[in-house]
CSV table of C-alpha atoms and ligand atoms in Angstrom, one decimal:
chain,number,residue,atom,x,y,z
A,139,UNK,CA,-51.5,-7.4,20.5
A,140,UNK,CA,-50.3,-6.5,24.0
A,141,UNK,CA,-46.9,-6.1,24.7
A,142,UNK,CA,-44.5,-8.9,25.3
A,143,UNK,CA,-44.3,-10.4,29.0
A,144,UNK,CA,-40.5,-10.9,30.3
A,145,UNK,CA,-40.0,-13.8,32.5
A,146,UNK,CA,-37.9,-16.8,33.0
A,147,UNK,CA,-40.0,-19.7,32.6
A,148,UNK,CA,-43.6,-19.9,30.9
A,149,UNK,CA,-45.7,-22.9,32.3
A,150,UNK,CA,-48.2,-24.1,29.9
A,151,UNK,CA,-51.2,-25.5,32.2
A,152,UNK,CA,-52.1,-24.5,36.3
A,153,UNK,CA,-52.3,-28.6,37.0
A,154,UNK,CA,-50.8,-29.8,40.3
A,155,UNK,CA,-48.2,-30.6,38.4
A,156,UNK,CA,-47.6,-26.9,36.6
A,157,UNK,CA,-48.4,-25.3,40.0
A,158,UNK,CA,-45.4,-27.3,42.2
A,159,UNK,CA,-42.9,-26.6,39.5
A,160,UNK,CA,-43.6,-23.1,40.5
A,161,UNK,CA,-42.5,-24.1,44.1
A,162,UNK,CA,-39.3,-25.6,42.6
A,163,UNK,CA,-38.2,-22.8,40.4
A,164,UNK,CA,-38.9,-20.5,42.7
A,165,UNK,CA,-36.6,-21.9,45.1
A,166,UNK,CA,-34.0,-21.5,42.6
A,167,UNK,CA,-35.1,-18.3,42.5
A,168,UNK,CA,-36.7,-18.6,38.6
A,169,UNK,CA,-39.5,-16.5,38.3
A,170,UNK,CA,-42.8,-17.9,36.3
A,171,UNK,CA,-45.8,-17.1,34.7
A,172,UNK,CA,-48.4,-19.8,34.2
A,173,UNK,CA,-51.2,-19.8,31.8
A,174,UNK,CA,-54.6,-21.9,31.9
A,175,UNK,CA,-57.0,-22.4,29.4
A,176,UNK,CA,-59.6,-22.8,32.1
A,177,UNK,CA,-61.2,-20.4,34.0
A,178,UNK,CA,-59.8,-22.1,37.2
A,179,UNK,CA,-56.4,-23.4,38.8
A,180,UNK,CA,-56.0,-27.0,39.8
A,181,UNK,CA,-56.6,-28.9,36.2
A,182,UNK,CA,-57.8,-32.0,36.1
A,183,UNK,CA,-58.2,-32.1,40.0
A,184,UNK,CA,-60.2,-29.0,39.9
A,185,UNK,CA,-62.0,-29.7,37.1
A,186,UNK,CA,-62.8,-33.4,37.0
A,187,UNK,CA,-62.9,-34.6,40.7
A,188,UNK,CA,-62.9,-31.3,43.5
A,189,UNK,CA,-64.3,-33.1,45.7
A,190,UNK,CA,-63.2,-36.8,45.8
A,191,UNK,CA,-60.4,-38.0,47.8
A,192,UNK,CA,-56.7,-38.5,46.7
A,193,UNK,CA,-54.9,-40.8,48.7
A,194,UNK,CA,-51.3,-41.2,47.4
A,195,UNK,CA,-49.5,-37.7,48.1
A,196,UNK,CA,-46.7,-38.4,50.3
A,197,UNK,CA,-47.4,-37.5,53.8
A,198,UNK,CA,-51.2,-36.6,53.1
A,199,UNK,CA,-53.5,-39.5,53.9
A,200,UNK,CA,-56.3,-37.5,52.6
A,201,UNK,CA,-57.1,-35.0,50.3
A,202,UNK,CA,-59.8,-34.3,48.0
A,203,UNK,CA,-58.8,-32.5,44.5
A,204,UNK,CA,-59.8,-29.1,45.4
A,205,UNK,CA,-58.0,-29.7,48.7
A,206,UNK,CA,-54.4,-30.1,47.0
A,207,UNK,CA,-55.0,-27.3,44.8
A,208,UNK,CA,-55.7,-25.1,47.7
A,209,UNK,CA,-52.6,-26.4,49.5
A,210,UNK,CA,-50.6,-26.1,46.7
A,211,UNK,CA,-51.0,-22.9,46.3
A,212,UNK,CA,-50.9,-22.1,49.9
A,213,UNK,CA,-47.4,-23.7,49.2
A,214,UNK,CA,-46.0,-21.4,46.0
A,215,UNK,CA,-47.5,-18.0,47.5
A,216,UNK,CA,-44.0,-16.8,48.7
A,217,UNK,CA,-42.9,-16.8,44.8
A,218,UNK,CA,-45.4,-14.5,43.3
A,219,UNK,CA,-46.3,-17.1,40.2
A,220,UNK,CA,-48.5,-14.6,37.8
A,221,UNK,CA,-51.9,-16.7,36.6
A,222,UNK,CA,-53.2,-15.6,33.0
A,223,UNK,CA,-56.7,-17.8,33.3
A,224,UNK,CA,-58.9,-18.6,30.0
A,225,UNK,CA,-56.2,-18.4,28.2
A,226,UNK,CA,-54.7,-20.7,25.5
A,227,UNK,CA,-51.2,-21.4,24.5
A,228,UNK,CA,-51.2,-21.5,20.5
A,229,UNK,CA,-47.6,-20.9,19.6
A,230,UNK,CA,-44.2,-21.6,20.3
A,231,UNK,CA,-41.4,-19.8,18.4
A,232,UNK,CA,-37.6,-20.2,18.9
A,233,UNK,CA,-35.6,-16.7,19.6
A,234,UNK,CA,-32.4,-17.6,21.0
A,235,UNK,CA,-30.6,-20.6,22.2
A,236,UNK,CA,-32.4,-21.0,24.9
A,237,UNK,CA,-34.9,-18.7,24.3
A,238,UNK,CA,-38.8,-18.4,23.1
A,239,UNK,CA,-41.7,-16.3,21.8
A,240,UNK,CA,-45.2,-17.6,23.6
A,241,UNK,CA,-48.6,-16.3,21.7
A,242,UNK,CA,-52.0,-17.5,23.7
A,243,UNK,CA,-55.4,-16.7,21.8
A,244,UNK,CA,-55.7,-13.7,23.9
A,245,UNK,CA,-53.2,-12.1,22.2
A,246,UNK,CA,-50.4,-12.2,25.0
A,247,UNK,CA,-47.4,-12.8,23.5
A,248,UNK,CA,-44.2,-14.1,26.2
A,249,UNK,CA,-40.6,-14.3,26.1
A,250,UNK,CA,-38.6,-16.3,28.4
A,251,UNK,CA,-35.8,-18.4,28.7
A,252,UNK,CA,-37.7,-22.1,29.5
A,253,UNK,CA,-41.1,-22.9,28.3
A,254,UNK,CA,-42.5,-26.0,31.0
A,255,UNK,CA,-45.1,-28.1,29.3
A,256,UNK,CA,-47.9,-29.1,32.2
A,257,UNK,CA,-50.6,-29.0,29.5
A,258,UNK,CA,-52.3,-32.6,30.9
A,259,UNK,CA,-53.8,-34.5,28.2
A,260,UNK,CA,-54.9,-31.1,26.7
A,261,UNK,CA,-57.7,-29.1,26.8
A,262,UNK,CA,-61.1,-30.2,28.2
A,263,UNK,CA,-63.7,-31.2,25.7
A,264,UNK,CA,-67.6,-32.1,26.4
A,265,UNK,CA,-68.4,-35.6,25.5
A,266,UNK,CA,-71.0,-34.0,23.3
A,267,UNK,CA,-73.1,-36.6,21.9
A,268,UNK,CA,-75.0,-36.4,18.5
A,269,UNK,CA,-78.6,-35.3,20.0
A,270,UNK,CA,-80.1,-32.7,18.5
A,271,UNK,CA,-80.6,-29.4,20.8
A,272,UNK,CA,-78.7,-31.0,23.5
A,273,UNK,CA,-76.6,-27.0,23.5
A,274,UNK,CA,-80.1,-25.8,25.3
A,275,UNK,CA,-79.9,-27.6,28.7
A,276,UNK,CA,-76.1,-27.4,28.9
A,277,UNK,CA,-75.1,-26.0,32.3
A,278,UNK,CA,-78.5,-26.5,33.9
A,279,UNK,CA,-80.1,-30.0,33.3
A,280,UNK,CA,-76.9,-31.4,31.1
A,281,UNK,CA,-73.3,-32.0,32.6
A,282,UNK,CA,-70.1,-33.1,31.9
A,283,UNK,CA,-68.6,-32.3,35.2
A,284,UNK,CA,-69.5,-32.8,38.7
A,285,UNK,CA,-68.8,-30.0,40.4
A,286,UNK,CA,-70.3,-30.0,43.4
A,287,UNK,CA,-72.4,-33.6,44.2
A,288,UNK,CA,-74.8,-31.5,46.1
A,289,UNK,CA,-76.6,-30.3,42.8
A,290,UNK,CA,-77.4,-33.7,42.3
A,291,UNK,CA,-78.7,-34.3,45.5
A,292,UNK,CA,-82.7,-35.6,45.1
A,293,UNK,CA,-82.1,-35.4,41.6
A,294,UNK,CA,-83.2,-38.0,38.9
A,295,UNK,CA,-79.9,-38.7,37.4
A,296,UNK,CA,-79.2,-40.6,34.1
A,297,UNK,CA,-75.3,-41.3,33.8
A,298,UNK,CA,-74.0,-42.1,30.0
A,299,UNK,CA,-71.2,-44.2,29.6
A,300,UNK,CA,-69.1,-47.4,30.5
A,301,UNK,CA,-65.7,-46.3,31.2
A,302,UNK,CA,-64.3,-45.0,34.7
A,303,UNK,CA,-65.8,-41.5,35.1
A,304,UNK,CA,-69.2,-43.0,34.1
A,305,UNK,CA,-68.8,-45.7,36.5
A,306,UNK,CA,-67.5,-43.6,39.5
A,307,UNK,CA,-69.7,-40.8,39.1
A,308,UNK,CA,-72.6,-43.7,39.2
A,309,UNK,CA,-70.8,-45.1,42.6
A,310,UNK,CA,-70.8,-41.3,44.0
A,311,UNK,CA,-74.4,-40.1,43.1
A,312,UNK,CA,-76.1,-42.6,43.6
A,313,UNK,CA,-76.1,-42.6,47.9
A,314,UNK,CA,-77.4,-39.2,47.4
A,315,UNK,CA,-79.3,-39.0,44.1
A,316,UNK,CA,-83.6,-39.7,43.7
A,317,UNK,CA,-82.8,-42.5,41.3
A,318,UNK,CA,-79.5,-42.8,39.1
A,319,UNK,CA,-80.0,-45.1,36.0
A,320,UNK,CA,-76.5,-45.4,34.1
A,321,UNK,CA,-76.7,-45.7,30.2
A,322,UNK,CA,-74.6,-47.7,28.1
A,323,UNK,CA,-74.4,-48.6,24.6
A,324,UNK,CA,-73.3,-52.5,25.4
A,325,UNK,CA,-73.7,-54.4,28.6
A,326,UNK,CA,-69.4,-54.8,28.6
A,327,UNK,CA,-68.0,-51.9,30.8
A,328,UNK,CA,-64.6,-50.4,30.4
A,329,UNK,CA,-64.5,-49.3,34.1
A,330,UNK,CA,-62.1,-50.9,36.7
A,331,UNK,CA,-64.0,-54.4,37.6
A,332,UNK,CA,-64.4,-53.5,40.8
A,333,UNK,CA,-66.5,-50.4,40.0
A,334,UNK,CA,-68.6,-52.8,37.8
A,335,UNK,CA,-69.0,-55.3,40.4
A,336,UNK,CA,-70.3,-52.6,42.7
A,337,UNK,CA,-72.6,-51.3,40.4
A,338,UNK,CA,-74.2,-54.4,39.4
A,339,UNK,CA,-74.6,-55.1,43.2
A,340,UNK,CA,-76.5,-52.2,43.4
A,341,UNK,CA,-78.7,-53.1,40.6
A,342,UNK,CA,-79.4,-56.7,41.8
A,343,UNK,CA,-80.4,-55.1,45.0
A,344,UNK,CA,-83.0,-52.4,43.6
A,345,UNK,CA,-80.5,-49.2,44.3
A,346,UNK,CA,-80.5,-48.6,40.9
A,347,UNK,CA,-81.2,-49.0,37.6
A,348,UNK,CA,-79.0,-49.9,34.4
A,349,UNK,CA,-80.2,-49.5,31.1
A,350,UNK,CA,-78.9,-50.4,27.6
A,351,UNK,CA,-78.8,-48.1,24.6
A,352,UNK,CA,-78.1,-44.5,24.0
A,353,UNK,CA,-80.0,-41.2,24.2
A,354,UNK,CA,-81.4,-40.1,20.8
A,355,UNK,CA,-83.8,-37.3,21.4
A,356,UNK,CA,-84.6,-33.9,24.9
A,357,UNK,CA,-87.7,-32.7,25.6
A,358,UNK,CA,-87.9,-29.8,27.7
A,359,UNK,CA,-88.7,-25.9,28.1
A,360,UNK,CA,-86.5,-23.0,29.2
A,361,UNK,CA,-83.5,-25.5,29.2
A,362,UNK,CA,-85.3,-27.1,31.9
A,363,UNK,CA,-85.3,-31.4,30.6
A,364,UNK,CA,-87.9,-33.0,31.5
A,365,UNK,CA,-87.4,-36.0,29.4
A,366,UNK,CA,-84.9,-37.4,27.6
A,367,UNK,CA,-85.9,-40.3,24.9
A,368,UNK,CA,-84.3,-43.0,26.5
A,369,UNK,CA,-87.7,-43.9,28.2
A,370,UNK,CA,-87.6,-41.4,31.6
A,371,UNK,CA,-87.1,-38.1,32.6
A,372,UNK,CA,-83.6,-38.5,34.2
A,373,UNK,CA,-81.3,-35.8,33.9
A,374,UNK,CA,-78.2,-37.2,31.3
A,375,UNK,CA,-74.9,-36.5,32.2
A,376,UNK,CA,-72.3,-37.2,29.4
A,377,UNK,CA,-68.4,-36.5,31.0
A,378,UNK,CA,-65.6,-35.1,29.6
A,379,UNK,CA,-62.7,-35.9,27.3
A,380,UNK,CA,-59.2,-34.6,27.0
A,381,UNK,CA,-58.8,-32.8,23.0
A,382,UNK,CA,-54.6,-32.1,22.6
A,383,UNK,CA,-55.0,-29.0,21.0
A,384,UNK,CA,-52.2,-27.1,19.3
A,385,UNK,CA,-49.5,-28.4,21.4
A,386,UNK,CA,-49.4,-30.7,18.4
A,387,UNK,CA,-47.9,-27.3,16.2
A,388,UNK,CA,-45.0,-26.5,19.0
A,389,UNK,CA,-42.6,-27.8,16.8
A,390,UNK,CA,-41.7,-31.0,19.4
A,391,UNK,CA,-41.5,-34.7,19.0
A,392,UNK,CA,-45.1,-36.1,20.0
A,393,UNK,CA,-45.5,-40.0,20.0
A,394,UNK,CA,-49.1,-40.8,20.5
A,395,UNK,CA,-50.2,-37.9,21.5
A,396,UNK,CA,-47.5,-37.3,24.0
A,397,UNK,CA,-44.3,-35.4,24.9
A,398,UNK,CA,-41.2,-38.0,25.0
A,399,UNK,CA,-38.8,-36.7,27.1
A,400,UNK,CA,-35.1,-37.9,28.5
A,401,UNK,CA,-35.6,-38.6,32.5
A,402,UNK,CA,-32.7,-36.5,33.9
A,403,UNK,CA,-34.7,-33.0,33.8
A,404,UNK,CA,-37.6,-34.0,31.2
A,405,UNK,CA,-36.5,-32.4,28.6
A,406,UNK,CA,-38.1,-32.6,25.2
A,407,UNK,CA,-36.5,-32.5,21.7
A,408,UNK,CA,-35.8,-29.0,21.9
A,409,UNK,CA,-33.3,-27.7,24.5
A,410,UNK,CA,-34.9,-25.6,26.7
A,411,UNK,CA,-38.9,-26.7,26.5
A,412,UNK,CA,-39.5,-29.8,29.0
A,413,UNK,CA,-42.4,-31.6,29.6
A,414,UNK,CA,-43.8,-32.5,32.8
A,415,UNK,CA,-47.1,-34.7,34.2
A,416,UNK,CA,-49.7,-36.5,32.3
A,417,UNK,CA,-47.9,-34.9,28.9
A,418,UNK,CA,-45.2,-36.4,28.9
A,419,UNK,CA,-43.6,-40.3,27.9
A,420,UNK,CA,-40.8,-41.8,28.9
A,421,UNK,CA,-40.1,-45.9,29.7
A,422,UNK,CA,-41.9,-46.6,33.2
A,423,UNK,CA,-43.7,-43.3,33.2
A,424,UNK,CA,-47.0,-43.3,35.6
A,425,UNK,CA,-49.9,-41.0,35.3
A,426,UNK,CA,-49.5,-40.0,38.7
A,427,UNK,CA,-49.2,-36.4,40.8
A,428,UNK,CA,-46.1,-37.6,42.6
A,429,UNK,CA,-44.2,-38.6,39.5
A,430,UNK,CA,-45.0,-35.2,38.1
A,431,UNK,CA,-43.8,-33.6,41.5
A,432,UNK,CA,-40.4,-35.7,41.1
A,433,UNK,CA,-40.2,-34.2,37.3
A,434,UNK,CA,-40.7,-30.6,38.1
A,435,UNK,CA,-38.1,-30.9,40.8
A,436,UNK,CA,-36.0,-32.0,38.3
A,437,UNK,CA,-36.6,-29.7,35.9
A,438,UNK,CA,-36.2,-26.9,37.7
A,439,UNK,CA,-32.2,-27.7,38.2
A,440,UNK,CA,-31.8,-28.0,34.8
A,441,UNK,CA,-33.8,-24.7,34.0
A,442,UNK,CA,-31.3,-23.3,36.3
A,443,UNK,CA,-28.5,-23.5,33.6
A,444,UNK,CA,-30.5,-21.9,31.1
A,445,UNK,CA,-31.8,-18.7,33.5
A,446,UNK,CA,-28.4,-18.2,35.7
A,447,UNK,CA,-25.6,-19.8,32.7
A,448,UNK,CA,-23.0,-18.1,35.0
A,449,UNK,CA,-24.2,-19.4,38.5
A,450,UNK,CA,-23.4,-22.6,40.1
A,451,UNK,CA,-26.4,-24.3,41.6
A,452,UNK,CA,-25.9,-25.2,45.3
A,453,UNK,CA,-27.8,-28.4,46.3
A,454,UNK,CA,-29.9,-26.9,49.5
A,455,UNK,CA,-32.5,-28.5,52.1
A,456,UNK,CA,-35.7,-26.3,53.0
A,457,UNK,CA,-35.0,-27.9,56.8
A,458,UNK,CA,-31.4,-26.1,57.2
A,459,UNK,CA,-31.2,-23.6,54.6
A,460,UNK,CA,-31.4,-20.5,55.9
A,461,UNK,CA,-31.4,-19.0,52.3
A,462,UNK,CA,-34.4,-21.0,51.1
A,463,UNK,CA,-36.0,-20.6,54.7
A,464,UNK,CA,-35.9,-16.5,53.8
A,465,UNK,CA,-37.2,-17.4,50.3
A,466,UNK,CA,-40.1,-18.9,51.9
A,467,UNK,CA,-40.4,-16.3,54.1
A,468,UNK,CA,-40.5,-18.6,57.5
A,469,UNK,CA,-37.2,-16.7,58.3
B,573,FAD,C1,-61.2,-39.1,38.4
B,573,FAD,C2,-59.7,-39.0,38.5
B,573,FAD,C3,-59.1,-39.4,39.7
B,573,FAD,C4,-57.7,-39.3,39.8
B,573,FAD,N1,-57.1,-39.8,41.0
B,573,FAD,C5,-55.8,-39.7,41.1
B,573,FAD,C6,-55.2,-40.1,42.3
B,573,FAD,O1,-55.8,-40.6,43.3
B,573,FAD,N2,-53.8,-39.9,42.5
B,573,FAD,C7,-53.0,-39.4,41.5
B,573,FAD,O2,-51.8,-39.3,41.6
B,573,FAD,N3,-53.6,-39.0,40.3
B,573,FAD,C8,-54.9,-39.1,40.1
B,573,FAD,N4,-55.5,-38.7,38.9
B,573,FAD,C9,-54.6,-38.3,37.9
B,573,FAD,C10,-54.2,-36.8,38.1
B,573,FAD,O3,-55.3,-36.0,38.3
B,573,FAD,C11,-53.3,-36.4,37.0
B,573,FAD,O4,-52.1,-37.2,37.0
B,573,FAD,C12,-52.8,-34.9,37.2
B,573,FAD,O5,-53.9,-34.0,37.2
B,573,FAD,C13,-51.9,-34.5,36.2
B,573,FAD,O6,-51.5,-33.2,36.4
B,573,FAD,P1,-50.9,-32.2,35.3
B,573,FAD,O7,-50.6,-31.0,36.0
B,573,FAD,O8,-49.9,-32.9,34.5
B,573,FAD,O9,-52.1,-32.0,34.3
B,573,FAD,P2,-53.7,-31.6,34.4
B,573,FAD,O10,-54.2,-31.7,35.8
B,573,FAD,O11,-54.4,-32.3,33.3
B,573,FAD,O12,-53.6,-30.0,34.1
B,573,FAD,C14,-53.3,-29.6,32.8
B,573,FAD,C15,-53.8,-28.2,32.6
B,573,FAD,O13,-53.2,-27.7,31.3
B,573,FAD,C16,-54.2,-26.9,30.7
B,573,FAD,N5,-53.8,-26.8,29.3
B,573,FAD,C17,-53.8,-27.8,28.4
B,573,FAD,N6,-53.4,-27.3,27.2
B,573,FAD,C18,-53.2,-26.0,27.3
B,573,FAD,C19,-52.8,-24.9,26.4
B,573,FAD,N7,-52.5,-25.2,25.1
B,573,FAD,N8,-52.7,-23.7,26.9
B,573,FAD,C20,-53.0,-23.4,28.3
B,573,FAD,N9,-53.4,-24.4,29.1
B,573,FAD,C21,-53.5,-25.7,28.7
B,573,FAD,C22,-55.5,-27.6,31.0
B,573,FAD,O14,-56.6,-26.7,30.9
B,573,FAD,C23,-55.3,-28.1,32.4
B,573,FAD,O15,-55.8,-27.2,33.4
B,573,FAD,C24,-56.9,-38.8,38.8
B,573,FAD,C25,-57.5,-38.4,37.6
B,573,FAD,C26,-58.9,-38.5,37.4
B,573,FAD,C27,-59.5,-38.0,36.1
């Protein structure tokens, strides 16, 4: 086991939401470490959707999910955050008052003052379905991400599912796709109705194809598909789904899955561990990046007591602080 890391805060999960509270504590001048089960910053809008739009940051119009990431950490370079990438948070363990012991499955072993909990709706899981051999054309001719909608480009594509992913992946690929024929097990969707309505367009007008039923059986060589036994030789693309993992064994109040927190720093059951973004619960709470923007700044005040006990915190602007200015380096 390597040695223990010394830090202030330990954020659990490199989401937008993991990577602003970075900007927040480290305008406090709280120094973090983050750690990421996947291989990649951003979370869900790195993994899920890079390259579709987000239209509801304040004062960006415009930005696709790669897009924020980059910005984002554009924004928290002047604080130095340290990434530990494919790496899992397992355990949690209590050493002072505030104070913890962080293990992830790599061995590394924290201690800091604050543990943030970012972790999403968990880890990310492949919708794997129950076809035999399907673990040979993984990667190559069977997704559960879209990555980049240019490798589907002139591709036969055969979507699986009904809920929103399926659906909106169907509405994406499809302008650019050979053929896309989405598969589900009932002709009743899940989706948003307005992603339905558009895709039955599509198939009343010929664009398309929708089939019901599920995929039972590949054929194919090298993991190559050339068929999958759902009559066709579309290439199946399953999605993903969000597994908790052991944040269920940090010793925290869950409630369906979730953190509940109290709304004036998000703070969990446990003084010193607060929960932020998709993981947390709390009356009115919206799965949205701006309400997990509002909770990290939040946070990060509180966090403040724990790091600095003896230092009063000093409400500051970024426009006329010339302290936070030279933290940011733009003075
Ligand atoms: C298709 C789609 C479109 C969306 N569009 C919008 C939109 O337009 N506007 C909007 O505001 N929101 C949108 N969202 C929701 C938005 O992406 C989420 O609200 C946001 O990603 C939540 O950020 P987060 O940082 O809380 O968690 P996430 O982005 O889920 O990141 C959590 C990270 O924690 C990591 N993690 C989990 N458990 C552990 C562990 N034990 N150890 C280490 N790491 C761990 C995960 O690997 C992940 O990278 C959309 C979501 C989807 C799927």
């Amino acid at each position: 086991m390597s040695e223990a890391i010394k830090t202030d805060v330990l954020i659990i999960g490199a989401g937008p939401c993991g990577l602003f509270a970075v900007f927040e504590l480290g305008l406090l001048d709280i120094k973090a470490h983050l750690v990421d089960i996947l291989d990649k910053i951003g979370g869900q809008c790195a993994e899920l959707y890079p390259e579709k739009p987000i239209y509801d940051i304040p004062g960006i119009p415009f930005v696709t999910g790669q897009g924020l990431t980059e910005a984002l950490m554009q924004q928290i370079k002047p604080f130095g955050a340290t990434f530990h990438l494919n790496e899992m948070v397992e355990t949690i363990e209590k050493i002072g008052d505030p104070g913890f012991r962080v293990k992830t499955d790599a061995g590394q072993v924290f201690e800091c003052k604050v543990v943030v909990i970012s972790a999403g709706g968990g880890s990310f899981q492949p919708k794997r379905p129950p076809v035999p051999g399907i673990e040979a054309y993984e990667g190559s001719s069977v997704f559960y991400a879209v990555r980049k909608m240019e490798q589907f480009r002139d591709k036969n594509i055969l979507i699986v599912g009904g809920g929103d992913s399926a659906l909106d992946w169907t509405l994406n690929l499809q302008p650019i796709a050979k053929r896309v024929t989405l598969l589900h097990r009932r002709d009743d969707f899940r989706a948003a109705p307005h992603s339905v309505e558009q895709m039955r367009g599509l198939v009343a007008s010929g664009k398309m194809d929708l089939k019901i039923g599920q995929v039972t059986g590949l054929e194919g060589d090298g993991g190559v598909l050339s068929a999958a036994t759902v009559k066709g030789n579309e290439l199946p693309f399953f999605g993903l789904t969000m597994k908790l993992g052991p944040v269920a064994n940090w010793g925290i109040a869950l409630e369906n899955n979730l953190v509940p927190v109290e709304t004036s720093a998000f703070e969990t059951n446990v003084s010193g561990i607060f929960a932020i973004g998709d993981i947390n619960t709390y009356p009115g709470k919206l799965k949205l990046i701006l309400c997990g923007f509002h909770e990290g700044a939040l946070m990060a005040q509180k966090a403040h007591r724990y790091v600095y006990p003896d230092k009063r915190l000093v409400f500051q602007y970024t426009t006329s602080s010339s302290s936070l200015q030279k933290k940011l380096g733009v003075n």
